Amino acid sequence: MSYNTFGTMFRVTTWGESHGPAIGCVIDGAPPLMPLSEADIQPFLDRRRPGQSRFTTQRQEPDHVQILSGVFEGQTTGTPIALLIENVDQRSRDYSSIADQFRPGHADLTYIWKYGIRDPRGGGRSSARETAMRVAAGAIARKVLGNSIKIRGALIQLGTQSIDRARFDWNQTEQNAFFCPDAIAAASWAEQLDAVRKAGSSIGAIVEIIAEGVPPGLGAPVYGKLDADLASAMMSINAVKGVELGDGFATAGLRGEQNADEMRMNSNGSVHFLSNHAGGVLGGISTGQPIIVRFAVKPTSSLLTPLRTVDASGTDVEIKTTGRHDPCVGIRAVPVGEAMMACVLADHLLRHRAQCGVRPITPVLPSKD
Amino acid sequence: MSYNTFGTMFRVTTWGESHGPAIGCVIDGAPPLMPLSEADIQPFLDRRRPGQSRFTTQRQEPDHVQILSGVFEGQTTGTPIALLIENVDQRSRDYSSIADQFRPGHADLTYIWKYGIRDPRGGGRSSARETAMRVAAGAIARKVLGNSIKIRGALIQLGTQSIDRARFDWNQTEQNAFFCPDAIAAASWAEQLDAVRKAGSSIGAIVEIIAEGVPPGLGAPVYGKLDADLASAMMSINAVKGVELGDGFATAGLRGEQNADEMRMNSNGSVHFLSNHAGGVLGGISTGQPIIVRFAVKPTSSLLTPLRTVDASGTDVEIKTTGRHDPCVGIRAVPVGEAMMACVLADHLLRHRAQCGVRPITPVLPSKD
Amino acid sequence: MSYNTFGTMFRVTTWGESHGPAIGCVIDGAPPLMPLSEADIQPFLDRRRPGQSRFTTQRQEPDHVQILSGVFEGQTTGTPIALLIENVDQRSRDYSSIADQFRPGHADLTYIWKYGIRDPRGGGRSSARETAMRVAAGAIARKVLGNSIKIRGALIQLGTQSIDRARFDWNQTEQNAFFCPDAIAAASWAEQLDAVRKAGSSIGAIVEIIAEGVPPGLGAPVYGKLDADLASAMMSINAVKGVELGDGFATAGLRGEQNADEMRMNSNGSVHFLSNHAGGVLGGISTGQPIIVRFAVKPTSSLLTPLRTVDASGTDVEIKTTGRHDPCVGIRAVPVGEAMMACVLADHLLRHRAQCGVRPITPVLPSKD
Amino acid sequence: MSYNTFGTMFRVTTWGESHGPAIGCVIDGAPPLMPLSEADIQPFLDRRRPGQSRFTTQRQEPDHVQILSGVFEGQTTGTPIALLIENVDQRSRDYSSIADQFRPGHADLTYIWKYGIRDPRGGGRSSARETAMRVAAGAIARKVLGNSIKIRGALIQLGTQSIDRARFDWNQTEQNAFFCPDAIAAASWAEQLDAVRKAGSSIGAIVEIIAEGVPPGLGAPVYGKLDADLASAMMSINAVKGVELGDGFATAGLRGEQNADEMRMNSNGSVHFLSNHAGGVLGGISTGQPIIVRFAVKPTSSLLTPLRTVDASGTDVEIKTTGRHDPCVGIRAVPVGEAMMACVLADHLLRHRAQCGVRPITPVLPSKD
């Protein structure tokens, strides 16, 4: 079965193909009385929009979002919010040449094996175009979370080049085409990615998303764990092959003493963690510390280099993908990852309120830092 | 809200605390007419059972499973299957000394912050004891999958020591206490873990689970992706901090050409992939290749070394955990990871059958190798 | 929380308000490879469309449906199908006069109490306009069910006037403005409803929906019962206050012998039921007999007669509803009820296939009559 | 697929067969910190327990409930609550004589057609024995609702004999074997049911459940309607064939003026409804008035009178059911209906809190009467 919905209380359903007339989503369960207009959503879409630098696909999509329901006189009404974006630059050229060939690394063949049919125009439903609606939903999720929760993302590795953590500066992420927090790395990446792009190749990346100000207590044992839902949300983004929280895979190499997040009382009666190896989640429940998620994005599979594949007639062929594509799809995954973080947290905020209501936190308070 | 259920069609609900009278689960949606008895489940529980070597907790639990419903004269009836395991060695000693202290790295404090209450006896619901029921459910999931799908797991890294892939031998995994496929690594690990254990410390690990014989077409766009569900399933296991498929995080450092799984026709008309960087999933749908999942397990947080923490009165204290614990909880996570793989695949097998029925795979066939 | 989705495998999510720019729905989980175009859906919408006789609201809506996704070259692809209908005749006149008054029998006040806000234009989300999307979804559900399952509905009571069962003729339902299967009753109802309409009043009705050709085995114990899902589906239609299956409330007055559906073998080895008091469902599972559901629709609450109510300032006022309304909303509920039957059956057909696959029915066959 | 779970936030999963070793349920999502012990649940089970008068089945089951998880030192912990009742009087006599015959009006044949197998001992999963767990879950749901919400049920019709509304007295429901609120009707029913019982026959009934003190705002458009969920909940009870809210089916015969629940301001600023035709729900959302649900229970299908049926070999046979059975299963459906009302309301209370939080009700208040 196809499941194009995620979330339990804050529920997002997306629809649409890369080259259909439009894409859209329905957000169900958003609280009423939140101020909301297209202007709250558009800036986030603009960050993800293609064609903004030479490092992303040259497809020109204004991604102009329309709210079709669920808002009255500038406020949410509690009923489903429908969003729609028209596809403008879908270039309805002849796609028959690739319709019968299965691009390696794409979902072409798996869709055929599952469904016996696929929409070959621009990747159809498997196109990263779908992620525009995740970003739109994320903008509404941020409204649910309120201003005290801040969610930001950065590209921390391009190919094999990592940033230097000592130079991490959130302001830098808005100064380059990579959402890179390290100005020096960004300059180096530009050079590298130019080479990749000109070679008709592509390259992988690692994205880090951090949510600050998340109250403790979100998430739940044992299959509604906050980290399990985050893992699912991030892994559902196109081309993602790995997800980790906090120290993630590195914890495998640690001793218990190295990994323990010890605690001490602050003078104001709150509890201060001395480290955050856990990435803000213990036992599936938020600790109040920053929630830190990283995910790996594989290199785009669309390449100018000919690759060996087969076609629908069962013949060995070679394929080159000449269309417009991102040389590093990881870049535009940054706002998508932020959006997924926002949606998961919004859902868990409402879920927590359902079961536990609004109760004073006792007996010791979490630290606000 | 608490969600102790996972799966859509093959649904598993678990309950129970470490030191309560019993733990159990309900499996809903299993097909009828499957031969099933306790003897089908017990061997998998025995693999996970504590106290089988000096490298796991010395708690003695026979983990004798009882089927309470859903089976008639040796066959499943299609109605819910209830399983129950009595807790035998829960040692109802005085736990008041730790009831008011929050162990670093445990869910003690997050449970309190979420619920305002916790069962402190042996970790209550957050104990890895819950995973016994996952293993039991996995045994039934294997029945759903049938014999042509083979699911196996191995510990491939203990601390910083990885296995040598050239020595990978599934038979070895049953010859040592670590589910280690590399006999030489296993010997080395025994030494290392003895040192860790004697020091009252703990250490992390990496587990790899491989499913072979999975038909293509399982999974679905875009939030019911097979890899997204696997990520969630593995991340929900206690102490897991990262999950990856196929080449996983390493894909970040690859060029598109390196990561592409090219294809060629076999002489019998089926399609052969020339590599499996994808780990058996493309676009969220299985390719028919082996499904390869790895996850990182952090070191157990229960240590003899005193750690700084706070207590319920808001006082700085030091804590030592003197109870019975696994020096490397990753070891017993191997059968648990296998079980989660089985449950996710069984669920997706039924979900696929719902939407797509049983249709001949066309126009090209997947390779059977 | 708001839940604007129903179904488990065949999932329908609707959105939109009476006087917003458009209404729409997303259908997720429909099988691939079904031929589908707007022409398959439009005829069902035309049956429900307002303004077709003097007995329904005079609002003029062409209800022209567009398919925005999920279909490629005339076939479903297995991905979500988005449908959209623009609101044309929403008459954006001044609604301030009624915005602050709570119409008796409407959801005006309950929406305010729940959400603190409501869209007062034409009833907003609570308008029966939403049912257009149910009808559209139902058209697709019929495709899932195939031609061997026939779903038809009729108005069997208008006010206190029932049809004469002896005159029941399905062909008649297309010959009058009431979907009435009894020509003589229809003539009488026209007279009665004219009087009601001219008096600015309204009247209730009873609708009967019958599904023939439904295979045995759909539905499941104990909270996924086919009749429980039908009850929920019908009760969710605007203005419905009661639902029954088979002999329904009349079974309360029966003795066991009178209510038993006895069985006999046919000469061809199939089982024949001698009656259908059960309405085609036993133990929550279909019997293969016709599934018979009836539901009561209350009289429209919009009346020219002044009614006592209060306004948002807490003042007693009298209210008359002068807008365009159905004097008997039960009439247009007939195609809506058919659609809900189709959606529930399609969902259960897929759910059954998930758990039980396609197995020969044994040891005795259901009768085909 | 089998779905033995209901509810979204307050989730109940039941398991077990009539003649298995035990029956049980898991309640997930109950708020933490609620005082709870077996003593809170047992009284409700005792009301439903068989064998308490000559008018119900003579099976002797103490229905002694055990809490196996989710409670620590007398308080709920927020983790799943597992309940278990051992089957004591299952009389494991030879059931082979009926195992191959399909009782009319039972689920014998539909289970076989669905699953290809059934547990014939005492009806297996389709036995009303399952409702014991509903009653147990309902006791916990009442805890969630708190003392200000009162849920009571009554049998208002036995066969064709209705109570006299003028004599309705809740106290009477505890004075007779029928939960009958009319002492005179109860006396008459005793006579009638004795005759039915002695004739080896059975008879239908109508049950009414009323919830008072329910806050306005519970429920949601358009498929999460409170009345739709109540309809589903009641219809899922064994032998129920019809459900209605408020005036229910009688509204079909009313004019709009007769059915309108007009409103007036109280002197204290709250809104008073002048009638409750709606049964406490408008637009799927509670009005604050009493919620009134009625459902029809068909006569038990187990009869001493021989009925025509077929057996598994495809032979016409006659069947008499000589086991222990309720001559009017509607009687014991009263506490079951109360429990389902409690569970649905608890679920919606939590769901409402999730989406809408705790907000002052404005601009006008509901009346408290």
Short mmCIF file of N, CA and C in Angstrom, two decimals, chain C residues 237-320:
data_model
loop_
_atom_site.label_atom_id
_atom_site.label_comp_id
_atom_site.label_asym_id
_atom_site.label_seq_id
_atom_site.Cartn_x
_atom_site.Cartn_y
_atom_site.Cartn_z
N ILE C 237 -21.82 11.28 7.41
CA ILE C 237 -22.48 12.15 6.41
C ILE C 237 -23.31 13.20 7.15
N ASN C 238 -23.27 14.41 6.64
CA ASN C 238 -24.00 15.50 7.28
C ASN C 238 -25.46 15.12 7.55
N ALA C 239 -25.94 15.45 8.74
CA ALA C 239 -27.35 15.33 9.10
C ALA C 239 -27.83 13.91 9.36
N VAL C 240 -26.94 12.93 9.27
CA VAL C 240 -27.37 11.55 9.55
C VAL C 240 -27.43 11.34 11.06
N LYS C 241 -28.52 10.74 11.53
CA LYS C 241 -28.71 10.53 12.97
C LYS C 241 -28.88 9.06 13.36
N GLY C 242 -28.95 8.17 12.38
CA GLY C 242 -29.09 6.75 12.72
C GLY C 242 -28.68 5.88 11.55
N VAL C 243 -28.15 4.71 11.87
CA VAL C 243 -27.70 3.76 10.85
C VAL C 243 -28.12 2.36 11.29
N GLU C 244 -28.53 1.53 10.32
CA GLU C 244 -28.83 0.14 10.66
C GLU C 244 -28.49 -0.78 9.51
N LEU C 245 -28.24 -2.03 9.84
CA LEU C 245 -27.95 -3.05 8.82
C LEU C 245 -29.05 -4.09 8.82
N GLY C 246 -29.40 -4.57 7.64
CA GLY C 246 -30.40 -5.64 7.53
C GLY C 246 -31.68 -5.22 8.21
N ASP C 247 -32.20 -6.06 9.09
CA ASP C 247 -33.45 -5.72 9.76
C ASP C 247 -33.26 -4.65 10.82
N GLY C 248 -32.04 -4.35 11.18
CA GLY C 248 -31.72 -3.21 12.03
C GLY C 248 -32.50 -3.15 13.32
N PHE C 249 -33.09 -1.98 13.61
CA PHE C 249 -33.81 -1.79 14.87
C PHE C 249 -34.98 -2.76 15.02
N ALA C 250 -35.50 -3.22 13.89
CA ALA C 250 -36.63 -4.15 13.97
C ALA C 250 -36.25 -5.48 14.61
N THR C 251 -34.94 -5.82 14.58
CA THR C 251 -34.55 -7.11 15.19
C THR C 251 -34.79 -7.13 16.68
N ALA C 252 -34.86 -5.94 17.29
CA ALA C 252 -35.13 -5.90 18.73
C ALA C 252 -36.44 -6.58 19.06
N GLY C 253 -37.38 -6.50 18.16
CA GLY C 253 -38.71 -7.05 18.41
C GLY C 253 -38.89 -8.49 17.93
N LEU C 254 -37.82 -9.08 17.46
CA LEU C 254 -37.94 -10.43 16.90
C LEU C 254 -37.51 -11.51 17.89
N ARG C 255 -38.03 -12.69 17.67
CA ARG C 255 -37.55 -13.90 18.35
C ARG C 255 -36.43 -14.50 17.52
N GLY C 256 -35.57 -15.25 18.17
CA GLY C 256 -34.43 -15.84 17.48
C GLY C 256 -34.81 -16.60 16.22
N GLU C 257 -35.93 -17.33 16.29
CA GLU C 257 -36.35 -18.12 15.14
C GLU C 257 -36.71 -17.23 13.95
N GLN C 258 -37.27 -16.06 14.28
CA GLN C 258 -37.69 -15.16 13.21
C GLN C 258 -36.50 -14.49 12.53
N ASN C 259 -35.43 -14.34 13.30
CA ASN C 259 -34.29 -13.57 12.82
C ASN C 259 -33.22 -14.44 12.17
N ALA C 260 -33.30 -15.75 12.36
CA ALA C 260 -32.26 -16.64 11.86
C ALA C 260 -32.27 -16.70 10.33
N ASP C 261 -31.11 -16.55 9.74
CA ASP C 261 -30.99 -16.74 8.30
C ASP C 261 -30.55 -18.18 8.06
N GLU C 262 -31.52 -19.04 7.83
CA GLU C 262 -31.21 -20.46 7.65
C GLU C 262 -30.51 -20.68 6.31
N MET C 263 -29.92 -21.86 6.19
CA MET C 263 -29.13 -22.17 4.99
C MET C 263 -29.49 -23.53 4.43
N ARG C 264 -29.32 -23.63 3.13
CA ARG C 264 -29.51 -24.90 2.43
C ARG C 264 -28.50 -24.98 1.29
N MET C 265 -28.12 -26.19 0.95
CA MET C 265 -27.21 -26.39 -0.18
C MET C 265 -27.96 -26.23 -1.49
N ASN C 266 -27.33 -25.58 -2.45
CA ASN C 266 -27.82 -25.60 -3.82
C ASN C 266 -27.36 -26.88 -4.48
N SER C 267 -27.95 -27.19 -5.58
CA SER C 267 -27.56 -28.41 -6.28
C SER C 267 -26.14 -28.31 -6.82
N ASN C 268 -25.66 -27.07 -7.00
CA ASN C 268 -24.29 -26.93 -7.53
C ASN C 268 -23.22 -26.89 -6.45
N GLY C 269 -23.59 -27.23 -5.22
CA GLY C 269 -22.59 -27.30 -4.16
C GLY C 269 -22.37 -26.01 -3.42
N SER C 270 -23.13 -24.99 -3.75
CA SER C 270 -22.99 -23.74 -3.00
C SER C 270 -24.08 -23.62 -1.95
N VAL C 271 -23.85 -22.70 -1.00
CA VAL C 271 -24.76 -22.52 0.12
C VAL C 271 -25.71 -21.37 -0.16
N HIS C 272 -26.97 -21.60 0.08
CA HIS C 272 -28.00 -20.61 -0.16
C HIS C 272 -28.61 -20.19 1.17
N PHE C 273 -28.63 -18.88 1.44
CA PHE C 273 -29.33 -18.41 2.64
C PHE C 273 -30.81 -18.26 2.30
N LEU C 274 -31.66 -18.67 3.24
CA LEU C 274 -33.11 -18.63 2.99
C LEU C 274 -33.70 -17.25 3.30
N SER C 275 -32.91 -16.38 3.89
CA SER C 275 -33.37 -15.01 4.18
C SER C 275 -32.13 -14.15 4.39
N ASN C 276 -32.33 -12.86 4.56
CA ASN C 276 -31.19 -11.96 4.76
C ASN C 276 -31.50 -10.92 5.83
N HIS C 277 -31.97 -11.41 6.98
CA HIS C 277 -32.21 -10.48 8.09
C HIS C 277 -30.93 -9.77 8.50
N ALA C 278 -29.81 -10.46 8.32
CA ALA C 278 -28.53 -9.92 8.78
C ALA C 278 -28.05 -8.76 7.91
N GLY C 279 -28.62 -8.62 6.72
CA GLY C 279 -28.15 -7.55 5.84
C GLY C 279 -26.76 -7.79 5.30
N GLY C 280 -26.40 -9.07 5.18
CA GLY C 280 -25.16 -9.40 4.48
C GLY C 280 -23.91 -9.39 5.33
N VAL C 281 -24.05 -9.25 6.64
CA VAL C 281 -22.86 -9.22 7.51
C VAL C 281 -23.13 -10.06 8.76
N LEU C 282 -22.26 -11.01 9.05
CA LEU C 282 -22.35 -11.81 10.28
C LEU C 282 -20.99 -11.79 10.98
N GLY C 283 -20.98 -11.46 12.25
CA GLY C 283 -19.71 -11.42 12.98
C GLY C 283 -18.77 -10.38 12.41
N GLY C 284 -19.32 -9.38 11.73
CA GLY C 284 -18.49 -8.30 11.17
C GLY C 284 -17.91 -8.63 9.82
N ILE C 285 -18.30 -9.79 9.25
CA ILE C 285 -17.72 -10.28 8.00
C ILE C 285 -18.83 -10.51 6.99
N SER C 286 -18.59 -10.14 5.73
CA SER C 286 -19.62 -10.26 4.70
C SER C 286 -19.95 -11.72 4.43
N THR C 287 -21.24 -11.95 4.14
CA THR C 287 -21.73 -13.32 3.91
C THR C 287 -21.84 -13.65 2.43
N GLY C 288 -21.66 -12.66 1.58
CA GLY C 288 -21.89 -12.87 0.16
C GLY C 288 -23.30 -12.47 -0.26
N GLN C 289 -24.19 -12.31 0.71
CA GLN C 289 -25.53 -11.81 0.40
C GLN C 289 -25.48 -10.29 0.19
N PRO C 290 -26.54 -9.70 -0.33
CA PRO C 290 -26.54 -8.24 -0.47
C PRO C 290 -26.31 -7.55 0.88
N ILE C 291 -25.48 -6.54 0.87
CA ILE C 291 -25.27 -5.74 2.08
C ILE C 291 -26.26 -4.59 2.05
N ILE C 292 -27.06 -4.54 3.10
CA ILE C 292 -28.18 -3.59 3.13
C ILE C 292 -27.99 -2.63 4.31
N VAL C 293 -27.83 -1.36 4.01
CA VAL C 293 -27.65 -0.34 5.04
C VAL C 293 -28.72 0.73 4.87
N ARG C 294 -29.29 1.16 5.97
CA ARG C 294 -30.23 2.28 5.94
C ARG C 294 -29.75 3.36 6.90
N PHE C 295 -29.98 4.61 6.53
CA PHE C 295 -29.67 5.68 7.48
C PHE C 295 -30.71 6.79 7.42
N ALA C 296 -30.91 7.39 8.58
CA ALA C 296 -31.91 8.46 8.72
C ALA C 296 -31.22 9.82 8.60
N VAL C 297 -31.83 10.70 7.80
CA VAL C 297 -31.30 12.04 7.61
C VAL C 297 -32.29 13.03 8.24
N LYS C 298 -31.81 13.82 9.14
CA LYS C 298 -32.70 14.76 9.82
C LYS C 298 -33.10 15.88 8.86
N PRO C 299 -34.19 16.60 9.16
CA PRO C 299 -34.56 17.72 8.31
C PRO C 299 -33.50 18.82 8.39
N THR C 300 -33.25 19.46 7.25
CA THR C 300 -32.32 20.58 7.20
C THR C 300 -32.68 21.59 8.29
N SER C 301 -31.65 22.13 8.89
CA SER C 301 -31.90 23.09 9.99
C SER C 301 -32.07 24.52 9.49
N SER C 302 -31.88 24.75 8.21
CA SER C 302 -32.04 26.09 7.67
C SER C 302 -33.49 26.32 7.28
N LEU C 303 -34.15 27.25 7.97
CA LEU C 303 -35.59 27.42 7.83
C LEU C 303 -35.95 28.89 7.68
N LEU C 304 -37.04 29.13 6.95
CA LEU C 304 -37.54 30.51 6.88
C LEU C 304 -38.27 30.90 8.16
N THR C 305 -38.83 29.91 8.85
CA THR C 305 -39.48 30.16 10.13
C THR C 305 -38.45 30.68 11.13
N PRO C 306 -38.74 31.78 11.79
CA PRO C 306 -37.77 32.31 12.76
C PRO C 306 -37.60 31.33 13.92
N LEU C 307 -36.35 31.12 14.30
CA LEU C 307 -36.04 30.23 15.42
C LEU C 307 -35.32 31.04 16.50
N ARG C 308 -35.53 30.63 17.73
CA ARG C 308 -34.87 31.29 18.86
C ARG C 308 -33.42 30.83 18.98
N THR C 309 -32.53 31.77 19.08
CA THR C 309 -31.13 31.42 19.30
C THR C 309 -30.43 32.56 20.01
N VAL C 310 -29.10 32.49 20.07
CA VAL C 310 -28.32 33.54 20.73
C VAL C 310 -27.23 34.00 19.76
N ASP C 311 -26.66 35.14 20.06
CA ASP C 311 -25.55 35.59 19.21
C ASP C 311 -24.26 35.65 20.03
N ALA C 312 -23.19 36.04 19.35
CA ALA C 312 -21.87 35.99 19.97
C ALA C 312 -21.72 36.96 21.13
N SER C 313 -22.63 37.94 21.17
CA SER C 313 -22.55 38.88 22.30
C SER C 313 -23.35 38.36 23.49
N GLY C 314 -23.94 37.18 23.36
CA GLY C 314 -24.71 36.61 24.46
C GLY C 314 -26.12 37.18 24.56
N THR C 315 -26.67 37.56 23.42
CA THR C 315 -28.02 38.13 23.39
C THR C 315 -28.99 37.16 22.74
N ASP C 316 -30.18 37.06 23.29
CA ASP C 316 -31.23 36.26 22.65
C ASP C 316 -31.65 36.93 21.36
N VAL C 317 -31.67 36.16 20.28
CA VAL C 317 -32.12 36.72 19.00
C VAL C 317 -33.00 35.68 18.31
N GLU C 318 -33.66 36.13 17.22
CA GLU C 318 -34.37 35.18 16.36
C GLU C 318 -33.64 35.15 15.02
N ILE C 319 -33.64 33.99 14.40
CA ILE C 319 -32.87 33.85 13.17
C ILE C 319 -33.74 33.17 12.10
N LYS C 320 -33.64 33.71 10.87
CA LYS C 320 -34.25 33.07 9.70
C LYS C 320 -33.12 32.80 8.71
#
